[in-house]
Amino acid sequence: MASPTPSSSISAVAESKSIALKAEKVSVYYGSNLAVKDVYLDIPEHEIVAFIGPSGCGKSTILRCFNRMNDLIPIAKVEGRILFDGEEISGKRVDPVELRRRVGMVFQKPNPFPKSIYDNITFGAKINGYQGDYDELVERSLRGAALWDEVKDKLKESGLGLSGGQQQRLCIARAIAIEPEVILMDEPCSALDPISTIKVEELMHDLKSKYTIVIVTHNMQQASRVSDRTAFFNAIATDKGGKMGYLVEYDKTEAIFSNPKEEYTRDYVSGRFG
Amino acid sequence: MTADVTGDIAPGSWNPKRDRAKMVQIIVKIIFGAFAAISIFTTIGILGTLIFETIAFFQEVSIIRFLTETRWTPLFASKQFGIFVLISATVMIAVISVLVALPLGLLSAVCLSEYATPRVRKILKPILEILAGVPTVVYGYFALLTVTPFLQTFLPNLQGFNALSAGLVLGVMITPLVASLSEDALYSVPRSLKDGAYALGATKRETVVSVILPAAVSGIVSSLILAISRAVGETMIVTLAAGANPTLGFNPFVPVMTMTAFIVQITAGDAPHGTTAYKTLFAVGMTLFLMTFALNIFSFWFVRRFREKYD
Amino acid sequence: MERNISSRPPENAPKAARESNFAVNLNRRYMMDRIFKAAAWGATIISVIILSWLLLTILMDGLGTLNWNFITSFPSRKAERAGIIAALAGTVWLMGLVALFAFPIGVGAGIYLEEFAEDNWFTQFVEINIGNLAGVPSIIYGLLGLAVFVRIMEPITGGRSVLSGSLTISLLILPIVIVATREALRAIPDSLRLAGYALGATRWQVVRSHVLPAALPGILTGMILALSRAIGETASLIAVGAAVFISFLPEGLNSQFTAMPIQIYNWISRPQDEFHYIAASGIIVLMAALLVMNGLAIYLRNRFQQEKL
């Protein structure tokens, strides 16, 4: 590879798995503040990769680079290269709208649209010119999100009438309805009760066979339960009084939790700070 | 130290005059409470005068005639009192104004909340506020002496007084109302919904049209109803530009007379107390009041009933 | 065909097969986006254009006949000799009286509702009532004024007098003053009140000596905006019988009167163009007064905001 790879970025993906997402020396600025610095990261296909770290470490910021949600923040600026299926996606040539069709996202707080459950699912498909049968798409997506049995009799009711856990699974169903290749999950369980959390985690296991999943979580148990690989981010205070995040260590999840190479990672996963 | 039965603080340099302070507070409270009650007396006064004179009117003219006659000639020798003549004009002009104000106001609201940069927004908002603060008599001047001659250059059969100019200018007048209330509604749509739409690969327009506007629909509809209510009750533009010619029907090119224009016509002359013309004023006023009141209530109800709750 | 997700092989399905389900058609969608954006900007720009058109028309029509003679003359049957002094004086009288009535009553009612009233049915009733009154057309207030102030209270008001007119307009703007007062009071942090109570002051003492002074700039701003609504008020004044041809200045509360918007209305209604020009001149004077009032309100608002920082 032509680009320089610093020693701290362990080539976690040693096996010859194909790489879905790749970050090369990615830095994100908010205005003049450097929020995350020089992240190198390879995310293999059909794996679940967890981003952990204390708040302000930039894990959500990096996640939002993969579907270019940072474009929506006028003051945000992304530097470096991000590759998706080997194609660079951070440049002007790639359209964020088309990219987001292929890289889905689930947010921290369930955010179903104030529409019926059916319309929540079909919205993304409609705008993206889905060619197939919509009823079938709705059933397939809801089944895929393990929600079908609970809502099949009230597809015309508002998505806002569901419980928090159901709403989040509706948002997952909405994301898989546009048949993405990657699903980004930004602390998807932080607003959910433990039962709903388990359901979503089980769902992630099921989804893994079809999608590459990147999940940001502040819950280390969750990261150890669901993920194949874990990236640990940390934050250091800057002179300007802000925080700057960077990637400390990225490895197989067992390695991160049982035998981390870095001091910081050990302290964090053992609960000494964060 | 012996127990002080009166509860006074031990003698010394403190003399708080608590009784006096409490007395002042009670008096102030009563006076200000009475001031607040003036608003209730205003409502009672409005309802009382309208109802009292309207009953007197219906003792002279049957309600059947009021609702079924097809001409409005209370000042002629052969009197007719078909209120729908005036209502048709009021409704037609209100409809024209809404046809202007809905697209202009709503699109301006979208522009301000979604497209304009904060700096441009800071310039545009005061311009809309100026538009809202122009006295209606000035809009009347504009409608009669500027817009009508302008329209006549390509609508030759447009008469000097007409509902079209009045409605168009009235629409401009209520546009800031629609724009600012709709913008508030758009602004209150949570950021997370927009992000949800963008994350599904929606473009900006798709996000606005399919997610933000539907999510804000209760506030938008309520602003629109309030604007209609304002249009129905507006007086000077229609009096000056639409004329004083009671015509039943919905032809926007000819002079018509709205309810408000009739009230101005009668009160600008001298309608002696106790005459039928004087009572007619209040029957028309009552009709106007009921229409605007129903619209206002409907607007409040709508926003409560259909407001989506995002926590 | 039902696809069972978990039974799918982990190997990636061919990309072409996946893509075929969607015809994303970005060109068409971005074209729609551009049209929509243009429409949104267009609508906003139309408002700006119309405002400019209106102001330019008024200036072009009215500047020619706007001179000192116009300001200081009484109305006349001849347009070139007609002036606006009677209407100007009437408007000054009206505004003075309206401020005198509406300010204490509106502020008092606002203080009562915000600081004293318990949350009971009376308070709620008053609040709903104020909301409804704000939506009543001004011409209806005119009918109220006609029936109550002009007819019933004629012995006190002198019938179609400057007093009747100002009472009517006071009722009309009262909801605005009350709402502005309440908003200004609500903006004062509770810590200020609690500090007062902690020192043993009664509620009224706290309001009078701490809360009201802090809220005064906000209240004054609201009052000026209410008066700028009042200065252009025409319909209700016609209903209470503001005269259109007055060749004297108001001498007292019971005096007959006219006002600038009434005079302007009268001139617009005349068929001759000469009167339309002086109507435009009158509008310039009216709008200038409005501009001064709004400028004052903005100045107060800005000073208030600076102090808060």
Short mmCIF file of N, CA and C in Angstrom, two decimals, chain A residues 116-265:
data_model
loop_
_atom_site.label_atom_id
_atom_site.label_comp_id
_atom_site.label_asym_id
_atom_site.label_seq_id
_atom_site.Cartn_x
_atom_site.Cartn_y
_atom_site.Cartn_z
N SER A 116 -47.04 6.20 8.97
CA SER A 116 -47.41 4.84 9.34
C SER A 116 -46.16 3.95 9.30
N ILE A 117 -46.26 2.79 9.96
CA ILE A 117 -45.16 1.84 9.96
C ILE A 117 -44.80 1.47 8.52
N TYR A 118 -45.84 1.23 7.71
CA TYR A 118 -45.65 0.87 6.31
C TYR A 118 -44.88 1.96 5.58
N ASP A 119 -45.31 3.21 5.76
CA ASP A 119 -44.66 4.31 5.04
C ASP A 119 -43.25 4.57 5.55
N ASN A 120 -43.01 4.29 6.83
CA ASN A 120 -41.65 4.41 7.34
C ASN A 120 -40.71 3.51 6.58
N ILE A 121 -41.18 2.27 6.28
CA ILE A 121 -40.32 1.31 5.58
C ILE A 121 -40.16 1.69 4.12
N THR A 122 -41.26 2.12 3.50
CA THR A 122 -41.20 2.31 2.04
C THR A 122 -40.58 3.65 1.65
N PHE A 123 -40.44 4.57 2.62
CA PHE A 123 -39.95 5.91 2.26
C PHE A 123 -38.62 5.86 1.50
N GLY A 124 -37.65 5.18 2.13
CA GLY A 124 -36.32 5.14 1.51
C GLY A 124 -36.36 4.41 0.18
N ALA A 125 -37.18 3.35 0.11
CA ALA A 125 -37.26 2.58 -1.13
C ALA A 125 -37.87 3.43 -2.24
N LYS A 126 -38.91 4.19 -1.88
CA LYS A 126 -39.59 5.00 -2.90
C LYS A 126 -38.66 6.03 -3.50
N ILE A 127 -37.99 6.79 -2.61
CA ILE A 127 -37.15 7.85 -3.16
C ILE A 127 -35.98 7.28 -3.96
N ASN A 128 -35.55 6.08 -3.61
CA ASN A 128 -34.42 5.50 -4.32
C ASN A 128 -34.85 4.63 -5.49
N GLY A 129 -36.12 4.73 -5.86
CA GLY A 129 -36.58 4.06 -7.07
C GLY A 129 -36.58 2.55 -6.98
N TYR A 130 -37.11 2.01 -5.88
CA TYR A 130 -37.17 0.55 -5.72
C TYR A 130 -38.08 -0.05 -6.77
N GLN A 131 -37.62 -1.14 -7.39
CA GLN A 131 -38.36 -1.69 -8.53
C GLN A 131 -39.31 -2.82 -8.15
N GLY A 132 -39.16 -3.36 -6.95
CA GLY A 132 -39.90 -4.57 -6.61
C GLY A 132 -41.26 -4.28 -6.00
N ASP A 133 -41.81 -5.29 -5.36
CA ASP A 133 -43.13 -5.21 -4.77
C ASP A 133 -43.01 -4.64 -3.35
N TYR A 134 -43.77 -3.58 -3.08
CA TYR A 134 -43.59 -2.88 -1.80
C TYR A 134 -44.12 -3.68 -0.61
N ASP A 135 -45.25 -4.38 -0.79
CA ASP A 135 -45.78 -5.18 0.33
C ASP A 135 -44.76 -6.22 0.76
N GLU A 136 -44.16 -6.83 -0.25
CA GLU A 136 -43.17 -7.86 0.06
C GLU A 136 -41.95 -7.26 0.74
N LEU A 137 -41.56 -6.07 0.27
CA LEU A 137 -40.41 -5.38 0.85
C LEU A 137 -40.66 -5.07 2.32
N VAL A 138 -41.88 -4.60 2.61
CA VAL A 138 -42.21 -4.25 4.00
C VAL A 138 -42.14 -5.49 4.87
N GLU A 139 -42.73 -6.59 4.40
CA GLU A 139 -42.72 -7.81 5.21
C GLU A 139 -41.29 -8.31 5.40
N ARG A 140 -40.52 -8.32 4.32
CA ARG A 140 -39.15 -8.82 4.39
C ARG A 140 -38.32 -7.98 5.36
N SER A 141 -38.47 -6.64 5.26
CA SER A 141 -37.67 -5.76 6.11
C SER A 141 -38.07 -5.92 7.57
N LEU A 142 -39.39 -5.99 7.83
CA LEU A 142 -39.83 -6.11 9.21
C LEU A 142 -39.43 -7.47 9.79
N ARG A 143 -39.50 -8.51 8.97
CA ARG A 143 -39.02 -9.82 9.43
C ARG A 143 -37.53 -9.75 9.72
N GLY A 144 -36.81 -9.09 8.82
CA GLY A 144 -35.37 -8.96 9.01
C GLY A 144 -35.03 -8.24 10.29
N ALA A 145 -35.90 -7.34 10.72
CA ALA A 145 -35.65 -6.60 11.96
C ALA A 145 -36.37 -7.24 13.14
N ALA A 146 -36.90 -8.46 12.95
CA ALA A 146 -37.58 -9.20 14.02
C ALA A 146 -38.72 -8.41 14.61
N LEU A 147 -39.45 -7.71 13.75
CA LEU A 147 -40.54 -6.88 14.23
C LEU A 147 -41.87 -7.29 13.61
N TRP A 148 -41.82 -8.14 12.60
CA TRP A 148 -43.01 -8.44 11.80
C TRP A 148 -44.17 -8.95 12.65
N ASP A 149 -43.88 -9.92 13.50
CA ASP A 149 -44.97 -10.53 14.25
C ASP A 149 -45.66 -9.53 15.17
N GLU A 150 -44.90 -8.54 15.64
CA GLU A 150 -45.49 -7.59 16.57
C GLU A 150 -46.33 -6.53 15.87
N VAL A 151 -46.04 -6.23 14.63
CA VAL A 151 -46.72 -5.10 13.99
C VAL A 151 -47.51 -5.48 12.74
N LYS A 152 -47.57 -6.78 12.39
CA LYS A 152 -48.15 -7.10 11.09
C LYS A 152 -49.63 -6.71 10.99
N ASP A 153 -50.30 -6.57 12.14
CA ASP A 153 -51.71 -6.21 12.10
C ASP A 153 -51.94 -4.71 12.17
N LYS A 154 -50.90 -3.95 12.33
CA LYS A 154 -51.09 -2.49 12.45
C LYS A 154 -50.07 -1.73 11.60
N LEU A 155 -49.93 -2.19 10.38
CA LEU A 155 -48.96 -1.54 9.49
C LEU A 155 -49.36 -0.12 9.15
N LYS A 156 -50.66 0.19 9.24
CA LYS A 156 -51.13 1.52 8.85
C LYS A 156 -51.10 2.49 10.03
N GLU A 157 -50.73 1.99 11.21
CA GLU A 157 -50.69 2.90 12.36
C GLU A 157 -49.36 3.64 12.42
N SER A 158 -49.36 4.74 13.17
CA SER A 158 -48.17 5.58 13.21
C SER A 158 -47.01 4.85 13.88
N GLY A 159 -45.83 5.03 13.31
CA GLY A 159 -44.63 4.44 13.90
C GLY A 159 -44.32 5.01 15.26
N LEU A 160 -44.87 6.21 15.56
CA LEU A 160 -44.60 6.82 16.86
C LEU A 160 -45.37 6.14 17.98
N GLY A 161 -46.35 5.28 17.61
CA GLY A 161 -47.14 4.61 18.63
C GLY A 161 -46.46 3.38 19.21
N LEU A 162 -45.32 3.00 18.64
CA LEU A 162 -44.63 1.79 19.12
C LEU A 162 -43.81 2.11 20.37
N SER A 163 -43.40 1.08 21.07
CA SER A 163 -42.52 1.27 22.22
C SER A 163 -41.12 1.64 21.72
N GLY A 164 -40.27 2.10 22.64
CA GLY A 164 -38.94 2.55 22.25
C GLY A 164 -38.16 1.46 21.53
N GLY A 165 -38.19 0.25 22.06
CA GLY A 165 -37.44 -0.84 21.44
C GLY A 165 -38.00 -1.20 20.09
N GLN A 166 -39.33 -1.18 19.97
CA GLN A 166 -39.95 -1.47 18.68
C GLN A 166 -39.61 -0.38 17.67
N GLN A 167 -39.61 0.89 18.17
CA GLN A 167 -39.27 2.00 17.27
C GLN A 167 -37.85 1.82 16.72
N GLN A 168 -36.93 1.40 17.59
CA GLN A 168 -35.56 1.24 17.12
C GLN A 168 -35.47 0.11 16.11
N ARG A 169 -36.22 -0.98 16.34
CA ARG A 169 -36.19 -2.06 15.35
C ARG A 169 -36.88 -1.63 14.05
N LEU A 170 -37.89 -0.73 14.18
CA LEU A 170 -38.49 -0.16 12.98
C LEU A 170 -37.44 0.63 12.20
N CYS A 171 -36.61 1.36 12.93
CA CYS A 171 -35.56 2.14 12.25
C CYS A 171 -34.55 1.22 11.58
N ILE A 172 -34.29 0.06 12.20
CA ILE A 172 -33.40 -0.91 11.57
C ILE A 172 -34.06 -1.50 10.32
N ALA A 173 -35.36 -1.80 10.45
CA ALA A 173 -36.09 -2.32 9.29
C ALA A 173 -36.07 -1.30 8.16
N ARG A 174 -36.25 -0.03 8.53
CA ARG A 174 -36.23 1.05 7.56
C ARG A 174 -34.87 1.12 6.86
N ALA A 175 -33.81 0.88 7.66
CA ALA A 175 -32.47 0.94 7.07
C ALA A 175 -32.23 -0.24 6.14
N ILE A 176 -32.68 -1.45 6.50
CA ILE A 176 -32.37 -2.60 5.63
C ILE A 176 -33.32 -2.67 4.44
N ALA A 177 -34.41 -1.88 4.47
CA ALA A 177 -35.33 -1.89 3.33
C ALA A 177 -34.67 -1.36 2.08
N ILE A 178 -33.67 -0.50 2.21
CA ILE A 178 -33.01 0.01 1.01
C ILE A 178 -31.80 -0.86 0.63
N GLU A 179 -31.74 -2.06 1.26
CA GLU A 179 -30.73 -3.05 0.91
C GLU A 179 -29.33 -2.47 0.88
N PRO A 180 -28.89 -1.95 2.01
CA PRO A 180 -27.53 -1.39 2.05
C PRO A 180 -26.52 -2.53 2.16
N GLU A 181 -25.25 -2.19 2.02
CA GLU A 181 -24.20 -3.19 2.23
C GLU A 181 -23.62 -3.08 3.62
N VAL A 182 -23.70 -1.86 4.16
CA VAL A 182 -23.16 -1.59 5.49
C VAL A 182 -24.26 -0.95 6.32
N ILE A 183 -24.34 -1.29 7.61
CA ILE A 183 -25.23 -0.56 8.51
C ILE A 183 -24.38 0.05 9.62
N LEU A 184 -24.49 1.38 9.74
CA LEU A 184 -23.80 2.08 10.81
C LEU A 184 -24.78 2.26 11.96
N MET A 185 -24.35 1.93 13.17
CA MET A 185 -25.24 2.07 14.32
C MET A 185 -24.57 2.95 15.36
N ASP A 186 -25.23 4.08 15.64
CA ASP A 186 -24.65 5.06 16.55
C ASP A 186 -25.30 4.92 17.92
N GLU A 187 -24.70 4.19 18.81
CA GLU A 187 -25.24 3.89 20.14
C GLU A 187 -26.72 3.50 20.05
N PRO A 188 -27.04 2.45 19.31
CA PRO A 188 -28.45 2.15 19.00
C PRO A 188 -29.25 1.72 20.22
N CYS A 189 -28.59 1.33 21.31
CA CYS A 189 -29.33 0.80 22.46
C CYS A 189 -29.30 1.74 23.65
N SER A 190 -28.67 2.92 23.49
CA SER A 190 -28.49 3.75 24.68
C SER A 190 -29.81 4.29 25.20
N ALA A 191 -30.85 4.34 24.35
CA ALA A 191 -32.15 4.85 24.82
C ALA A 191 -33.12 3.71 25.11
N LEU A 192 -32.63 2.46 25.13
CA LEU A 192 -33.54 1.32 25.25
C LEU A 192 -33.39 0.62 26.60
N ASP A 193 -34.45 -0.09 26.99
CA ASP A 193 -34.40 -0.87 28.22
C ASP A 193 -33.62 -2.16 27.95
N PRO A 194 -33.22 -2.90 29.00
CA PRO A 194 -32.37 -4.09 28.81
C PRO A 194 -32.98 -5.15 27.90
N ILE A 195 -34.30 -5.39 28.02
CA ILE A 195 -34.93 -6.42 27.18
C ILE A 195 -34.82 -6.04 25.71
N SER A 196 -35.16 -4.78 25.42
CA SER A 196 -35.08 -4.33 24.03
C SER A 196 -33.65 -4.37 23.54
N THR A 197 -32.72 -4.06 24.44
CA THR A 197 -31.31 -4.08 24.06
C THR A 197 -30.90 -5.48 23.62
N ILE A 198 -31.33 -6.48 24.38
CA ILE A 198 -30.97 -7.86 24.02
C ILE A 198 -31.56 -8.20 22.65
N LYS A 199 -32.80 -7.78 22.42
CA LYS A 199 -33.42 -8.08 21.13
C LYS A 199 -32.62 -7.47 19.99
N VAL A 200 -32.21 -6.22 20.18
CA VAL A 200 -31.46 -5.57 19.10
C VAL A 200 -30.11 -6.26 18.91
N GLU A 201 -29.49 -6.68 20.03
CA GLU A 201 -28.19 -7.36 19.90
C GLU A 201 -28.34 -8.69 19.16
N GLU A 202 -29.39 -9.45 19.49
CA GLU A 202 -29.63 -10.71 18.78
C GLU A 202 -29.84 -10.45 17.29
N LEU A 203 -30.57 -9.36 17.04
CA LEU A 203 -30.84 -8.98 15.66
C LEU A 203 -29.55 -8.71 14.91
N MET A 204 -28.60 -8.05 15.60
CA MET A 204 -27.34 -7.72 14.94
C MET A 204 -26.61 -9.00 14.53
N HIS A 205 -26.68 -10.01 15.38
CA HIS A 205 -26.06 -11.29 15.02
C HIS A 205 -26.67 -11.85 13.76
N ASP A 206 -28.02 -11.77 13.66
CA ASP A 206 -28.68 -12.28 12.46
C ASP A 206 -28.29 -11.49 11.22
N LEU A 207 -28.13 -10.17 11.41
CA LEU A 207 -27.88 -9.30 10.25
C LEU A 207 -26.46 -9.46 9.70
N LYS A 208 -25.60 -9.96 10.56
CA LYS A 208 -24.18 -10.02 10.22
C LYS A 208 -23.92 -10.81 8.94
N SER A 209 -24.74 -11.83 8.72
CA SER A 209 -24.48 -12.66 7.55
C SER A 209 -24.68 -11.89 6.26
N LYS A 210 -25.46 -10.84 6.32
CA LYS A 210 -25.78 -10.12 5.09
C LYS A 210 -25.13 -8.74 5.02
N TYR A 211 -24.90 -8.17 6.17
CA TYR A 211 -24.41 -6.79 6.17
C TYR A 211 -23.13 -6.69 6.99
N THR A 212 -22.36 -5.68 6.66
CA THR A 212 -21.25 -5.28 7.51
C THR A 212 -21.82 -4.28 8.51
N ILE A 213 -21.51 -4.45 9.78
CA ILE A 213 -22.11 -3.57 10.79
C ILE A 213 -21.01 -2.87 11.57
N VAL A 214 -21.14 -1.55 11.68
CA VAL A 214 -20.25 -0.79 12.55
C VAL A 214 -21.11 -0.18 13.64
N ILE A 215 -20.74 -0.46 14.89
CA ILE A 215 -21.56 0.02 15.98
C ILE A 215 -20.71 0.85 16.93
N VAL A 216 -21.25 2.03 17.25
CA VAL A 216 -20.63 2.85 18.29
C VAL A 216 -21.36 2.54 19.59
N THR A 217 -20.62 2.29 20.64
CA THR A 217 -21.30 2.01 21.90
C THR A 217 -20.45 2.53 23.04
N HIS A 218 -21.10 2.95 24.10
CA HIS A 218 -20.35 3.33 25.30
C HIS A 218 -20.43 2.20 26.32
N ASN A 219 -21.06 1.10 25.89
CA ASN A 219 -21.28 -0.02 26.79
C ASN A 219 -20.28 -1.12 26.42
N MET A 220 -19.27 -1.31 27.27
CA MET A 220 -18.20 -2.25 26.92
C MET A 220 -18.68 -3.68 26.86
N GLN A 221 -19.65 -4.02 27.76
CA GLN A 221 -20.21 -5.37 27.71
C GLN A 221 -20.85 -5.63 26.36
N GLN A 222 -21.55 -4.61 25.88
CA GLN A 222 -22.20 -4.76 24.58
C GLN A 222 -21.15 -5.01 23.49
N ALA A 223 -20.10 -4.22 23.54
CA ALA A 223 -19.05 -4.40 22.53
C ALA A 223 -18.50 -5.80 22.59
N SER A 224 -18.26 -6.31 23.79
CA SER A 224 -17.68 -7.64 23.90
C SER A 224 -18.69 -8.72 23.50
N ARG A 225 -19.99 -8.45 23.74
CA ARG A 225 -21.00 -9.44 23.38
C ARG A 225 -21.19 -9.53 21.87
N VAL A 226 -21.27 -8.40 21.19
CA VAL A 226 -21.73 -8.45 19.81
C VAL A 226 -20.62 -8.39 18.76
N SER A 227 -19.48 -7.83 19.09
CA SER A 227 -18.58 -7.47 17.99
C SER A 227 -17.50 -8.52 17.75
N ASP A 228 -17.02 -8.55 16.51
CA ASP A 228 -15.88 -9.37 16.15
C ASP A 228 -14.59 -8.61 16.38
N ARG A 229 -14.64 -7.33 16.09
CA ARG A 229 -13.47 -6.50 16.27
C ARG A 229 -13.88 -5.25 17.04
N THR A 230 -12.93 -4.69 17.75
CA THR A 230 -13.21 -3.49 18.54
C THR A 230 -12.12 -2.47 18.29
N ALA A 231 -12.57 -1.24 18.09
CA ALA A 231 -11.63 -0.13 17.98
C ALA A 231 -11.79 0.74 19.21
N PHE A 232 -10.69 0.99 19.91
CA PHE A 232 -10.77 1.83 21.10
C PHE A 232 -10.24 3.23 20.77
N PHE A 233 -11.07 4.21 20.99
CA PHE A 233 -10.70 5.61 20.77
C PHE A 233 -10.49 6.27 22.11
N ASN A 234 -9.61 7.23 22.13
CA ASN A 234 -9.42 8.01 23.35
C ASN A 234 -9.42 9.49 22.99
N ALA A 235 -9.56 10.32 24.00
CA ALA A 235 -9.57 11.76 23.78
C ALA A 235 -8.49 12.39 24.64
N ILE A 236 -7.83 13.38 24.08
CA ILE A 236 -6.91 14.16 24.91
C ILE A 236 -7.36 15.62 24.86
N ALA A 237 -7.11 16.33 25.93
CA ALA A 237 -7.48 17.74 25.98
C ALA A 237 -6.55 18.53 25.08
N THR A 238 -7.12 19.50 24.37
CA THR A 238 -6.30 20.36 23.51
C THR A 238 -6.02 21.68 24.22
N ASP A 239 -5.10 22.47 23.64
CA ASP A 239 -4.77 23.77 24.25
C ASP A 239 -5.99 24.67 24.26
N LYS A 240 -6.86 24.49 23.25
CA LYS A 240 -8.01 25.39 23.15
C LYS A 240 -9.10 25.03 24.15
N GLY A 241 -8.88 24.03 24.96
CA GLY A 241 -9.89 23.65 25.94
C GLY A 241 -10.86 22.62 25.42
N GLY A 242 -10.73 22.23 24.15
CA GLY A 242 -11.61 21.21 23.59
C GLY A 242 -11.01 19.82 23.78
N LYS A 243 -11.57 18.86 23.04
CA LYS A 243 -11.03 17.51 23.12
C LYS A 243 -10.69 17.06 21.72
N MET A 244 -9.60 16.29 21.62
CA MET A 244 -9.24 15.74 20.34
C MET A 244 -9.20 14.22 20.47
N GLY A 245 -9.93 13.53 19.58
CA GLY A 245 -9.97 12.09 19.66
C GLY A 245 -8.95 11.45 18.73
N TYR A 246 -8.54 10.25 19.07
CA TYR A 246 -7.65 9.50 18.18
C TYR A 246 -7.87 8.02 18.45
N LEU A 247 -7.48 7.20 17.45
CA LEU A 247 -7.63 5.76 17.59
C LEU A 247 -6.44 5.20 18.37
N VAL A 248 -6.71 4.52 19.49
CA VAL A 248 -5.62 3.97 20.29
C VAL A 248 -5.25 2.59 19.79
N GLU A 249 -6.28 1.75 19.64
CA GLU A 249 -5.98 0.36 19.35
C GLU A 249 -7.16 -0.27 18.63
N TYR A 250 -6.86 -1.15 17.69
CA TYR A 250 -7.92 -1.80 16.93
C TYR A 250 -7.50 -3.24 16.74
N ASP A 251 -8.35 -4.16 17.20
CA ASP A 251 -7.96 -5.56 17.13
C ASP A 251 -9.20 -6.42 17.26
N LYS A 252 -8.98 -7.74 17.22
CA LYS A 252 -10.10 -8.64 17.50
C LYS A 252 -10.63 -8.35 18.89
N THR A 253 -11.92 -8.51 19.05
CA THR A 253 -12.53 -8.11 20.30
C THR A 253 -11.94 -8.84 21.50
N GLU A 254 -11.68 -10.17 21.35
CA GLU A 254 -11.10 -10.89 22.48
C GLU A 254 -9.77 -10.27 22.87
N ALA A 255 -8.99 -9.91 21.86
CA ALA A 255 -7.67 -9.35 22.15
C ALA A 255 -7.79 -8.04 22.91
N ILE A 256 -8.73 -7.19 22.44
CA ILE A 256 -8.89 -5.88 23.10
C ILE A 256 -9.28 -6.07 24.56
N PHE A 257 -10.17 -7.01 24.81
CA PHE A 257 -10.69 -7.12 26.17
C PHE A 257 -9.83 -8.01 27.07
N SER A 258 -9.09 -8.97 26.47
CA SER A 258 -8.31 -9.86 27.35
C SER A 258 -6.83 -9.53 27.34
N ASN A 259 -6.35 -9.03 26.22
CA ASN A 259 -4.92 -8.83 26.14
C ASN A 259 -4.58 -7.58 25.32
N PRO A 260 -5.02 -6.43 25.79
CA PRO A 260 -4.75 -5.21 25.01
C PRO A 260 -3.28 -4.88 25.00
N LYS A 261 -2.85 -4.28 23.91
CA LYS A 261 -1.44 -3.94 23.79
C LYS A 261 -1.13 -2.61 24.43
N GLU A 262 -2.13 -1.74 24.46
CA GLU A 262 -1.88 -0.38 24.96
C GLU A 262 -2.33 -0.24 26.40
N GLU A 263 -1.60 0.57 27.12
CA GLU A 263 -1.90 0.86 28.52
C GLU A 263 -3.30 1.48 28.67
N TYR A 264 -3.58 2.48 27.82
CA TYR A 264 -4.87 3.17 27.88
C TYR A 264 -6.03 2.20 27.71
N THR A 265 -5.87 1.30 26.72
CA THR A 265 -6.94 0.37 26.45
C THR A 265 -7.18 -0.51 27.68
#
